[in-house]
mmCIF file of C-alpha atoms and ligand atoms in Angstrom:
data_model
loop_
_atom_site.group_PDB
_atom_site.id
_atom_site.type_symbol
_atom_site.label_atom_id
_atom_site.label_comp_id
_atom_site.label_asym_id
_atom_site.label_seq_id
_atom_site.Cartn_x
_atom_site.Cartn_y
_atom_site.Cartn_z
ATOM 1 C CA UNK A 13 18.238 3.603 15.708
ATOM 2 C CA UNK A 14 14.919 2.489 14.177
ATOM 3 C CA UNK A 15 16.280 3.785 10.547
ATOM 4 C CA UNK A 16 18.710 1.148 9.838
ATOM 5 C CA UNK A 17 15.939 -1.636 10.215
ATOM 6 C CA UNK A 18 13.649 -0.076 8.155
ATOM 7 C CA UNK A 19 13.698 -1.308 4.259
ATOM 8 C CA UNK A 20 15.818 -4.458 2.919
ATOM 9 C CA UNK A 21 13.279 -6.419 3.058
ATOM 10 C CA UNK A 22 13.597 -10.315 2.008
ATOM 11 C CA UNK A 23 12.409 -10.637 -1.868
ATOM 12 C CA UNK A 24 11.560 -13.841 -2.026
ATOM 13 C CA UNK A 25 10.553 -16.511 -5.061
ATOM 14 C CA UNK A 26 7.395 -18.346 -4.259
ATOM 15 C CA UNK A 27 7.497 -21.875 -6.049
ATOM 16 C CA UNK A 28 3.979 -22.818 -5.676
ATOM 17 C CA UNK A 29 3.143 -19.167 -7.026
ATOM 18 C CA UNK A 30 5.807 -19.295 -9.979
ATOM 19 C CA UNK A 31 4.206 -23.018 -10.777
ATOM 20 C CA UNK A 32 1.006 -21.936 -10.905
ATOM 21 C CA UNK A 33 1.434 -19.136 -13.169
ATOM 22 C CA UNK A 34 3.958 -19.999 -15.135
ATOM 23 C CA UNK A 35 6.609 -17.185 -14.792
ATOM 24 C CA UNK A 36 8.822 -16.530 -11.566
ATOM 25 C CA UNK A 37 6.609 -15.097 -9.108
ATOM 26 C CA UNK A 38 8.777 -13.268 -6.413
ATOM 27 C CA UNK A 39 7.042 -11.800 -3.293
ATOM 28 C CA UNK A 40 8.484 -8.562 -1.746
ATOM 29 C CA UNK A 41 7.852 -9.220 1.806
ATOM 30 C CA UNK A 42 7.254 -5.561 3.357
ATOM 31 C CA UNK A 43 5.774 -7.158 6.622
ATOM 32 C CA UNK A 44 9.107 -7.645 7.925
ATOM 33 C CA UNK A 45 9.460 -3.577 8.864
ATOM 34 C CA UNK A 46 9.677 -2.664 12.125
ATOM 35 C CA UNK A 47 6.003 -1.236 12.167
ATOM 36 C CA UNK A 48 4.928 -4.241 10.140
ATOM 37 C CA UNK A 49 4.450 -2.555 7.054
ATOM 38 C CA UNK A 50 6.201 -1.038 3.697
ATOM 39 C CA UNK A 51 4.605 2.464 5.366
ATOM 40 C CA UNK A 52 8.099 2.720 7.684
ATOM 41 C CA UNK A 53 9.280 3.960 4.187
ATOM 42 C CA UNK A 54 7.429 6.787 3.659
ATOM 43 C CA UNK A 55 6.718 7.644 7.326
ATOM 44 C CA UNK A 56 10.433 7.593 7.818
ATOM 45 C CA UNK A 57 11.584 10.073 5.308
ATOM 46 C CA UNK A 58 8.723 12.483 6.179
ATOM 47 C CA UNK A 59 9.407 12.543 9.764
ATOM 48 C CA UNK A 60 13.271 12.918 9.140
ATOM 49 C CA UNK A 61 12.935 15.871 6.101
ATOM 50 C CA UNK A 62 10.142 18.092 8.531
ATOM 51 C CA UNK A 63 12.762 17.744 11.468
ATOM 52 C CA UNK A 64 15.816 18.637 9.607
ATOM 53 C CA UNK A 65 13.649 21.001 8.217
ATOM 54 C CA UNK A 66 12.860 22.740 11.579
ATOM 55 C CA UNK A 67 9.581 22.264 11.046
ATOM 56 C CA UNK A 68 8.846 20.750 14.513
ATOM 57 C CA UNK A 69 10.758 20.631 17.727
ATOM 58 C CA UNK A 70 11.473 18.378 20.353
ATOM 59 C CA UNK A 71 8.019 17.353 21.997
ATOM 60 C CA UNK A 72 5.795 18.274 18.771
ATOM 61 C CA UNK A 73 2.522 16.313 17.465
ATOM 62 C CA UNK A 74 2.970 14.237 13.935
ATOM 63 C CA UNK A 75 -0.635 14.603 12.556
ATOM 64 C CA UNK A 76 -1.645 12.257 9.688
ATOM 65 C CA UNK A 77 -5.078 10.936 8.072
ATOM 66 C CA UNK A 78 -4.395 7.370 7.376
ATOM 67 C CA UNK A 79 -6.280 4.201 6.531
ATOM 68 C CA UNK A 80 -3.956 2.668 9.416
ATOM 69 C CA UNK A 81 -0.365 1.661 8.213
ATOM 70 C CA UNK A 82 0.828 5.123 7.523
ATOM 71 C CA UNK A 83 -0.324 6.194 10.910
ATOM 72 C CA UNK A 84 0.898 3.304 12.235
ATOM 73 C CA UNK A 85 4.529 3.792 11.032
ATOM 74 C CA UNK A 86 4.206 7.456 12.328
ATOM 75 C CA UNK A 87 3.274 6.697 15.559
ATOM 76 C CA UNK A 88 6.015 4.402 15.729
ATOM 77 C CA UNK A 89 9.126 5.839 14.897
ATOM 78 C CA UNK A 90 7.520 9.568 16.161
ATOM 79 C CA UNK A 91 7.919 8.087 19.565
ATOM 80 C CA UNK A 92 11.387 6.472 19.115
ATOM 81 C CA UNK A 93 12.089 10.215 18.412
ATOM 82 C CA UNK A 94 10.533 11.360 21.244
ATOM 83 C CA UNK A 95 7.469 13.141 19.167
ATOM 84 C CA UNK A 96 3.881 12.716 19.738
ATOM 85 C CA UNK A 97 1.372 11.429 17.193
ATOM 86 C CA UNK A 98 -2.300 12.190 15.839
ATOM 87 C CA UNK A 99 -3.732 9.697 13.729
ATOM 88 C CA UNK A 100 -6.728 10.519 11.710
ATOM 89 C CA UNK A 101 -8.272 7.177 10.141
ATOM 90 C CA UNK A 102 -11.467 6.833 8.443
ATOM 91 C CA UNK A 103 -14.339 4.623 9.761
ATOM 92 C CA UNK A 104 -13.240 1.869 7.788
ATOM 93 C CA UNK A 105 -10.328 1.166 9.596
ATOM 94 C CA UNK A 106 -9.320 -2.409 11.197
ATOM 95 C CA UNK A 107 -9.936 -2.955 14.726
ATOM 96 C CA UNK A 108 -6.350 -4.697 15.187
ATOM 97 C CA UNK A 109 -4.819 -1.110 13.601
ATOM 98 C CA UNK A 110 -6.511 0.962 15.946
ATOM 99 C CA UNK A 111 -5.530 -1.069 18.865
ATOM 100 C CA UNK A 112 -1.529 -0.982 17.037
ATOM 101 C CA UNK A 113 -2.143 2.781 17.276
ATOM 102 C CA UNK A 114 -2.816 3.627 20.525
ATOM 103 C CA UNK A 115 -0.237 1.246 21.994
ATOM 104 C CA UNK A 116 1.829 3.527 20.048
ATOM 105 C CA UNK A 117 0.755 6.304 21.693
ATOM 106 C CA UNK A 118 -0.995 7.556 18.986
ATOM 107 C CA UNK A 119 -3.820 10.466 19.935
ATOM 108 C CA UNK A 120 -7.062 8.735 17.174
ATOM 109 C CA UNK A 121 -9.514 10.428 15.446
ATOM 110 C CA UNK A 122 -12.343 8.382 13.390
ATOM 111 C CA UNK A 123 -13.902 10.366 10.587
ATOM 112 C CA UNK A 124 -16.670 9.907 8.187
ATOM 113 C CA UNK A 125 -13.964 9.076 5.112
ATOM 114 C CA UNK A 126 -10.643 9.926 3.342
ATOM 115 C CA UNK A 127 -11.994 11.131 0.325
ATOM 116 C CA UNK A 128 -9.420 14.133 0.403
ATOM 117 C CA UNK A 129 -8.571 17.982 1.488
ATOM 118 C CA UNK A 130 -11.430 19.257 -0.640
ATOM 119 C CA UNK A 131 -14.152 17.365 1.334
ATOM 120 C CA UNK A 132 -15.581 18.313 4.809
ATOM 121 C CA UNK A 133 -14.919 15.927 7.149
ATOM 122 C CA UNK A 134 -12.436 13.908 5.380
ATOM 123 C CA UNK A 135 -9.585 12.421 7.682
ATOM 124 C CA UNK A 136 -7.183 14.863 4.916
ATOM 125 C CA UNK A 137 -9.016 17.994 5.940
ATOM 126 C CA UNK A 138 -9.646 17.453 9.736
ATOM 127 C CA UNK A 139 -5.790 16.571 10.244
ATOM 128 C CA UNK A 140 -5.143 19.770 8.184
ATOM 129 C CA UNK A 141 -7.783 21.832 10.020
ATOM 130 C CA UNK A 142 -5.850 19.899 13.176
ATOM 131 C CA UNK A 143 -2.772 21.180 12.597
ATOM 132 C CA UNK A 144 -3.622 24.634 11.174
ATOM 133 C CA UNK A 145 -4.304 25.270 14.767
ATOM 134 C CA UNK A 146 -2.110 23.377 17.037
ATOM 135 C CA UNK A 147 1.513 25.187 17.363
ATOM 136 C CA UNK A 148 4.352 22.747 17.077
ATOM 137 C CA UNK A 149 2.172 20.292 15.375
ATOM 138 C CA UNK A 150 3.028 19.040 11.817
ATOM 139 C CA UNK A 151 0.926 17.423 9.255
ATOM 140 C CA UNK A 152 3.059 15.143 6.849
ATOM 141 C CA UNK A 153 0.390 14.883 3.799
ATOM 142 C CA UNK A 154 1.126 11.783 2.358
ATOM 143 C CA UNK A 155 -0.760 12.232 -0.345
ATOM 144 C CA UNK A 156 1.283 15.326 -1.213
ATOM 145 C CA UNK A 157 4.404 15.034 0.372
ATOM 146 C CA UNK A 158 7.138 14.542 -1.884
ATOM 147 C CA UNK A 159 8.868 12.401 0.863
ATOM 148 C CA UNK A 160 6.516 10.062 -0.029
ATOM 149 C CA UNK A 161 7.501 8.988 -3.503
ATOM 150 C CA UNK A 162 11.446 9.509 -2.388
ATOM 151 C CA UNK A 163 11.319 6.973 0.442
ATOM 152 C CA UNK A 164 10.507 4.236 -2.711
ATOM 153 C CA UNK A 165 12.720 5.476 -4.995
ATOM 154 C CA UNK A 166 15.600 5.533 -3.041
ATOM 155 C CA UNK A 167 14.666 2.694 -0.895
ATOM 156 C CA UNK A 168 12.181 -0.194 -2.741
ATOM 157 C CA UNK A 169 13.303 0.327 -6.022
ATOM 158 C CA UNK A 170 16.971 -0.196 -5.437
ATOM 159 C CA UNK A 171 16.246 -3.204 -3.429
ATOM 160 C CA UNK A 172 14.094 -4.637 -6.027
ATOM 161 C CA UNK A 173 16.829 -4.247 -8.722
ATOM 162 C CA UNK A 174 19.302 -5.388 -6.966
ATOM 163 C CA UNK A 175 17.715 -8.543 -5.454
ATOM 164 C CA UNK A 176 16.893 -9.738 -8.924
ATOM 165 C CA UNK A 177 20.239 -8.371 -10.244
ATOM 166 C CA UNK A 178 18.062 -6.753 -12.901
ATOM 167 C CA UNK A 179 16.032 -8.942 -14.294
ATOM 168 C CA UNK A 180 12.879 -7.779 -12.809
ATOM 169 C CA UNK A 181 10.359 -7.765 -15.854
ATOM 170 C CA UNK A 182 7.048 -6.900 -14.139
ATOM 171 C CA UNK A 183 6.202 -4.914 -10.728
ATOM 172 C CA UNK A 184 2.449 -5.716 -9.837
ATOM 173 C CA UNK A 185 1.606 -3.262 -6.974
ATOM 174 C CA UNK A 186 -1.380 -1.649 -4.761
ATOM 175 C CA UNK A 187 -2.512 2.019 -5.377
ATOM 176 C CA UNK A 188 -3.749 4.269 -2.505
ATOM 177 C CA UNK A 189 -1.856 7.454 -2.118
ATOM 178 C CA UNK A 190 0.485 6.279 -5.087
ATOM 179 C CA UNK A 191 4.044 6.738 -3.491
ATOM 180 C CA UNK A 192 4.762 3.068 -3.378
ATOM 181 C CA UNK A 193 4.081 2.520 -6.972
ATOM 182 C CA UNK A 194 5.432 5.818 -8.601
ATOM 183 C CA UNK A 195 8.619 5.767 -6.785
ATOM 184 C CA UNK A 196 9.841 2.226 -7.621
ATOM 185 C CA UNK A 197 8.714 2.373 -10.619
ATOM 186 C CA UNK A 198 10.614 5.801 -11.256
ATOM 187 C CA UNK A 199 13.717 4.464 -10.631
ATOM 188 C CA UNK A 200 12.714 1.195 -11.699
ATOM 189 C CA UNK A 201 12.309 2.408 -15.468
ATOM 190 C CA UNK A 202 15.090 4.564 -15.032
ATOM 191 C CA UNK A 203 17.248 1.471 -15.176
ATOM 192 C CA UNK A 204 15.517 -0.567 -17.487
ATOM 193 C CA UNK A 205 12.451 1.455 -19.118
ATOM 194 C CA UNK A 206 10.504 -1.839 -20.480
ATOM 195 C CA UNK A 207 9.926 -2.885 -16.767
ATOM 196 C CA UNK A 208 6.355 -3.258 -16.550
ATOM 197 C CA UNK A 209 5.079 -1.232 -13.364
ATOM 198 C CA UNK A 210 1.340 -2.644 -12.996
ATOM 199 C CA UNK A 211 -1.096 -0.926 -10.440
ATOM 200 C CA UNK A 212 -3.936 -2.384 -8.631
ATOM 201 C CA UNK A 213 -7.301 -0.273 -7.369
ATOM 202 C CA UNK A 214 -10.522 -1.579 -6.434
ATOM 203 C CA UNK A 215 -13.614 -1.577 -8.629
ATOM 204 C CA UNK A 216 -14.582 1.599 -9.147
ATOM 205 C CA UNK A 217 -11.289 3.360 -8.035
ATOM 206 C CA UNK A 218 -10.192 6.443 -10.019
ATOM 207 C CA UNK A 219 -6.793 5.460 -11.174
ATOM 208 C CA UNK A 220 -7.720 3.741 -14.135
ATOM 209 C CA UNK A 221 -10.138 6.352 -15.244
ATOM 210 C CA UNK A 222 -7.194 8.833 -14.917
ATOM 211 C CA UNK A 223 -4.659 6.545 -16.907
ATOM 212 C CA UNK A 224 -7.274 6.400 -19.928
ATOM 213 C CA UNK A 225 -7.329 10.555 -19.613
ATOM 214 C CA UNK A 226 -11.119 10.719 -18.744
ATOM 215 C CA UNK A 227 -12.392 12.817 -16.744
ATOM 216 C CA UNK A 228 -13.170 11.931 -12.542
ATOM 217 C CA UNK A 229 -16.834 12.178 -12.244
ATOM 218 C CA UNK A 230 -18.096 15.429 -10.083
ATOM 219 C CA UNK A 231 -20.500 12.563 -8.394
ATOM 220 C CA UNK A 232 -19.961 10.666 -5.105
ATOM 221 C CA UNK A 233 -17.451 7.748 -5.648
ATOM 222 C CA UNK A 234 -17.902 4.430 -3.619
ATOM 223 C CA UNK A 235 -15.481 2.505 -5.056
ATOM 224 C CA UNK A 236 -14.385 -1.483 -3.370
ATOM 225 C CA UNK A 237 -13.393 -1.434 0.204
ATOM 226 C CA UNK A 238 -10.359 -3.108 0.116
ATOM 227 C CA UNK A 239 -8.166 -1.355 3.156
ATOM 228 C CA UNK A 240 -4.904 0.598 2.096
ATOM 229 C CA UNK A 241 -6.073 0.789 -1.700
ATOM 230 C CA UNK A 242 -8.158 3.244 -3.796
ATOM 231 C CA UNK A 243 -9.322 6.564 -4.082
ATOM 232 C CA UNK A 244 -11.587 9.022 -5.407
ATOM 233 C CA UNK A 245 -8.879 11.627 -6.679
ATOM 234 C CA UNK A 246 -5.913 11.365 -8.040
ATOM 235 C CA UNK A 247 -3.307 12.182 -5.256
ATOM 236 C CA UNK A 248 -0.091 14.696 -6.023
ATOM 237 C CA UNK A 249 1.999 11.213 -4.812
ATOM 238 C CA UNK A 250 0.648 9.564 -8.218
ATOM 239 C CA UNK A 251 3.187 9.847 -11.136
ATOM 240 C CA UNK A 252 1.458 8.569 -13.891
ATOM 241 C CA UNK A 253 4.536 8.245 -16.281
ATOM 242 C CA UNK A 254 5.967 6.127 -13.888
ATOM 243 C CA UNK A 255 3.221 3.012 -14.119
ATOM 244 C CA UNK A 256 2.418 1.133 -17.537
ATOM 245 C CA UNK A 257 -1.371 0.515 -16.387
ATOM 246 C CA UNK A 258 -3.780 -0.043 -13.524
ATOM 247 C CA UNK A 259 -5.746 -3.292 -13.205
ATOM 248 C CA UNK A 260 -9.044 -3.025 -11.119
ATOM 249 C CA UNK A 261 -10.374 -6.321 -8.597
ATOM 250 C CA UNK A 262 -13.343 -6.609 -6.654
ATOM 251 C CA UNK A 263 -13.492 -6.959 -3.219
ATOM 252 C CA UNK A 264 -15.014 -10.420 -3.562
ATOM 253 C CA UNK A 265 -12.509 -11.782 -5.341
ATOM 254 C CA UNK A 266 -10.117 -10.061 -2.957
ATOM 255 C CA UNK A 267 -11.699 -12.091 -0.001
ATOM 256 C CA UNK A 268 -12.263 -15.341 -1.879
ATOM 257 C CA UNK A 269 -7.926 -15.186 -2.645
ATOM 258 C CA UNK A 270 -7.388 -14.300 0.986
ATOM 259 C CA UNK A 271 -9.532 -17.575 2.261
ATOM 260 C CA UNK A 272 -7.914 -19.541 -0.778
ATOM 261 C CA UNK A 273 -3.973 -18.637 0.102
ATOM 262 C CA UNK A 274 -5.124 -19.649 3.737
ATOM 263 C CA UNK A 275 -6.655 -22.728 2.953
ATOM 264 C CA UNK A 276 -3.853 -23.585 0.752
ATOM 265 C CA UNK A 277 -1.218 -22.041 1.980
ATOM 266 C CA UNK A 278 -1.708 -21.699 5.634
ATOM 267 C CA UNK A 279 -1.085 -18.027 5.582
ATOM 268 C CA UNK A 280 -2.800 -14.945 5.843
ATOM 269 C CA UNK A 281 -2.806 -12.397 3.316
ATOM 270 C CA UNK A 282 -3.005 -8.879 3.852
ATOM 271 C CA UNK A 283 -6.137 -7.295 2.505
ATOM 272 C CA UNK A 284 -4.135 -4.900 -0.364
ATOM 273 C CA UNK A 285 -1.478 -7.816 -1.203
ATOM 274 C CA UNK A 286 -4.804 -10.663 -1.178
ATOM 275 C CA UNK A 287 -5.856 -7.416 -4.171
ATOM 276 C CA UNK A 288 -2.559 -8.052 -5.855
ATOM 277 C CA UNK A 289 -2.729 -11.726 -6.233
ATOM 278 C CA UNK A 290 -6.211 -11.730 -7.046
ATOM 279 C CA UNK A 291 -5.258 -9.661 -9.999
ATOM 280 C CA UNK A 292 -2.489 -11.723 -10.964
ATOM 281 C CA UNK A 293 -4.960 -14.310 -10.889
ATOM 282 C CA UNK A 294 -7.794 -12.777 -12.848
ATOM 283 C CA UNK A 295 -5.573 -10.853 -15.912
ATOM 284 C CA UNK A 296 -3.021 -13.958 -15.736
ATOM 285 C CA UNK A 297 -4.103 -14.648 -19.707
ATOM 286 C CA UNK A 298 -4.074 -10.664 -20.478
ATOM 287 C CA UNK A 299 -0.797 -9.921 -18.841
ATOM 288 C CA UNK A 300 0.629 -12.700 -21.466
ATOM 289 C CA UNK A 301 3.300 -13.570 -18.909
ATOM 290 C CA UNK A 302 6.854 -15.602 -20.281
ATOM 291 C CA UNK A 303 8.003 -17.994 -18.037
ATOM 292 C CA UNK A 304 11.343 -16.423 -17.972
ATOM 293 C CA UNK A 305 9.605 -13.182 -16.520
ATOM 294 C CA UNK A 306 10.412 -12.388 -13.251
ATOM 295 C CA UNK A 307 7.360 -10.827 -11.677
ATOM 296 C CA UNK A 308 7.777 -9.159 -8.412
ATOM 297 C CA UNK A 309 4.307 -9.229 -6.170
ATOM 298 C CA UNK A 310 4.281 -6.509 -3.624
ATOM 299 C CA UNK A 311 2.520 -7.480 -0.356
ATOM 300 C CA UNK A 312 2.698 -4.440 2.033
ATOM 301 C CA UNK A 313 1.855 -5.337 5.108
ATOM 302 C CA UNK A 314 0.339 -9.353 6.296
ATOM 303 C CA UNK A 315 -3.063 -10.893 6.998
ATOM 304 C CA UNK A 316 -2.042 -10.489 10.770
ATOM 305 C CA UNK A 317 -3.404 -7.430 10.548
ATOM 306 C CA UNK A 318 -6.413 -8.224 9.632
ATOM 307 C CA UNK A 319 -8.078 -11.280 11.287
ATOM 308 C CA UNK A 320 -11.479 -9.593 12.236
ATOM 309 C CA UNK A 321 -11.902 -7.919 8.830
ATOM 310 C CA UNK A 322 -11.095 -11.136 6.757
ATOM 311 C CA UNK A 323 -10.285 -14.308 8.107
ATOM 312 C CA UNK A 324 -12.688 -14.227 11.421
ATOM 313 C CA UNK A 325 -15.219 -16.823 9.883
ATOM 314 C CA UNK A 326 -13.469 -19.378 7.989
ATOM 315 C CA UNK A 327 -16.137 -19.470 5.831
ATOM 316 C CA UNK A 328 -15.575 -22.721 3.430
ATOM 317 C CA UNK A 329 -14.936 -21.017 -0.347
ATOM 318 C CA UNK A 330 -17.789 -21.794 -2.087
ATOM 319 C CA UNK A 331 -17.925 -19.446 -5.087
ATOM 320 C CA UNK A 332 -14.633 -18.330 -6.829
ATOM 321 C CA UNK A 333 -15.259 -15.634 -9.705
ATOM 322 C CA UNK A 334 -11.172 -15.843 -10.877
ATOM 323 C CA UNK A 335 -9.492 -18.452 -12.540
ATOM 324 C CA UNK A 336 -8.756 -19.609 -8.403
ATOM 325 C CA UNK A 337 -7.330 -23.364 -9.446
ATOM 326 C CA UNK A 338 -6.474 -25.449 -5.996
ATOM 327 C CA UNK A 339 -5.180 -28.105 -7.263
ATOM 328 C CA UNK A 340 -1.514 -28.128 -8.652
HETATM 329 C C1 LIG B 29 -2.045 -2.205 3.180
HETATM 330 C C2 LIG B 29 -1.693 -1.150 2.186
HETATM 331 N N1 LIG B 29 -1.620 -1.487 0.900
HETATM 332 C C3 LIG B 29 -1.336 -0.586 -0.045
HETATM 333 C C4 LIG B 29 -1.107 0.732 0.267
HETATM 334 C C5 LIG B 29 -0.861 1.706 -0.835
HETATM 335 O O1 LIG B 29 0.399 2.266 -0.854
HETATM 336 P P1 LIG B 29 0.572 3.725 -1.434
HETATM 337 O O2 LIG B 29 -0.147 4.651 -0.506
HETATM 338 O O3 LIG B 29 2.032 3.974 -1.440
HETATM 339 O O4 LIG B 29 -0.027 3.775 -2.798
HETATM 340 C C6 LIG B 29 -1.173 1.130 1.603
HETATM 341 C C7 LIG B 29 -0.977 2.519 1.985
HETATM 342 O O5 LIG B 29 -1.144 2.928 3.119
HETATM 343 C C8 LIG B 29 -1.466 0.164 2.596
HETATM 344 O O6 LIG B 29 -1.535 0.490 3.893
#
C-alpha cells in the first residue's frame, strides 16, 4: 500500500551548509516520496478523507488545479486506488511534470494561470467548473481543503520534532497554497512555541503583505515565477498564527543558488527549495542565527524535476546579487 511509504523522510545535517552559515543546517529531504515530492502528504489525506467520506466511488475522476506536484501526487496514488485523475496546471508548468502526469494517467488541462476561484480561467475555477458538472468526479481544493494543513501536522511536523529530538530552533519553508508551512508549524509551536516557522514567497508575492495586515491590492499581481511558490491571495490553507514571518527572494537569485549548489555541490536543486536557500543566504545577517541553532531547510521536491526550466544551459555564474561565497 502506497500509504506506508509516504512521509518519514530522511532529515539530514548538511556540513558544508552548517559551515557556511554558521548554525546546523539540516535539510528535510521530501524528494524521497513515492511521487517525488512532499505533495504525497497532502494528496494522500485528501484522497483518503473524500473516499471515506463517500464522496466518490470506485472508478471516479480526482480533479485538481496544480502547479505540478500536487497533481502529480494525485495522479499517483488515485491510480494505485484505482481512481482516475484531472490535472489542471497553469501555463507555467515544467515540461518534465507534464510528461510525470500523463504517465500517470492523468487527463491535463493548461490554463491561462492559478490566480484562484474568483478569476475566470484560473486552473482553481476551471477544475471547479470541471467538476460541478462531471458526476462522480471530485475536486480536492488544496487551497481550501482542510486535509491539506492535517497531512503536515500530523505527518512533517512530528517527523521534524522527533528527528531533532526537539531541538529544532528554526523551520525555513516555501509558501504556495500554505499547508506545508501552517501545519508543521502548528504542531511545531505547539511543542515548543519559540520555534521560528519562516516562510518564503517570491518578490512580489502576497504573503508578506498579509503578515504586515495591509491590504492585497485590487490590481493584477505578477509576482516572481519561481514554480510551486507564491500567490496573489491568501489561500484558506494559510494559518497565519502558525508562521513567525515571510521572507521574499527573487527569481534571479533563485537561479543564480540553483547553478551555484550545482557547481559546487554537484546537485540539483529544486526550483522552491533553490528559493529557500537563497533566502537563507540573503537574510543570513537578519535572521541573527546561533551556531547552536538547529535550522531545518525544507526542500520539497529535487532539481530532477526541473532540468529544462533551470539547469538546461549551464550558464557559467557570472553575477551573484546574495552574499553567494564559493569558497569555504
Ligand atoms: C515545489 C513546491 N514547493 C513548494 C510548494 C508549496 O507548498 P504548499 O502548497 O504546502 O505551501 C509546492 C506546492 O505545490 C511545491 O510543489
Amino acid at each position: 500500500m502506497i500509504k506506508e511509504f509516504i512521509g518519514n523522510t530522511p532529515l539530514r545535517k548538511d556540513e558544508y551548509l552548517s559551515k557556511k552559515y554558521k548554525a546546523n543546517i539540516l535539510v528535510k529531504e521530501e524528494f524521497y516520496n513515492p511521487g517525488k515530492s512532499s505533495k504525497d502528504r497532502a494528496a494522500w489525506f485528501m484522497l483518503e478523507d473524500a473516499i471515506n467520506k463517500n464522496k466518490i466511488v470506485d472508478g471516479g475522476t480526482f480533479v485538481e488545479a496544480s502547479s505540478g506536484n500536487t497533481g502529480i501526487s494525485i495522479a499517483l496514488i488515485a491510480s494505485e486506488l484505482g481512481y482516475k485523475s484531472r490535472i489542471f496546471v497553469s501555463s507555467s508548468c515544467s515540461e518534465e511534470k507534464i510528461k510525470l502526469l500523463k504517465k500517470y494517467g492523468a487527463e491535463i488541462e493548461r490554463c491561462d494561470n492559478s490566480n484562484g476561484l474568483h478569476v475566470f480561467n484560473s486552473t482553481q475555477y476551471l477544475a471547479q467548473n470541471y467538476s460541478s458538472n462531471h458526476p462522480n468526479t471530485y475536486f480536492t481544493n488544496q487551497y481550501y481543503n482542510s486535509n491539506n494543513i492535517k497531512a503536515n501536522y500530523k505527518t512533517t511536523g512530528p517527523e521534524i520534532w522527533k528527528q531533532t529530538a526537539g531541538k529544532v530552533t528554526h523551520v525555513i519553508v516555501g509558501v504556495g497554497t500554505g499547508g506545508t508551512i501552517s501545519g508543521l508549524g502548528r504542531y511545531l509551536k505547539e511543542q515548543n512555541p519559540n520555534v521560528k516557522i519562516w516562510g518564503v514567497e517570491p518578490n512580489n508575492s502576497v504573503y508578506e503583505l498579509y503578515m504586515a495586515g495591509k491590504n492585497i491590492p485590487d490590481t493584477e499581481i505578477n509576482f516572481d515565477s519561481i514554480e510551486g511558490i507564491g500567490r496573489t491571495f491568501i489561500p484558506g490553507a494559510f494559518d497565519r498564527k502558525c508562521v513567525d514571518k515571510i521572507f521574499q527572494i527573487s527569481k534571479d537569485d533563485t537561479i543564480a543558488m540553483a547553478h551555484l549548489f550545482r557547481a559546487e555541490r554537484q546537485d540539483l536543486l529544486g526550483f522552491s527549495s533553490a528559493a529557500v536557500l537563497a533566502t537563507l543566504d540573503r537574510y543570513v545577517e537578519e535572521m541573527e542565527l546561533k551556531e547552536s541553532d538547529v535550522v531545518v531547510l525544507f526542500f520539497p521536491d529535487h532539481g530532477s524535476r526541473y532540468i529544462n526550466k533551470l539547469y538546461k544551459d549551464f550558464a557559467p555564474i557570472t553575477e551573484l546579487k546574495g552574499n553567494y561565497n564559493a569558497s569555504i
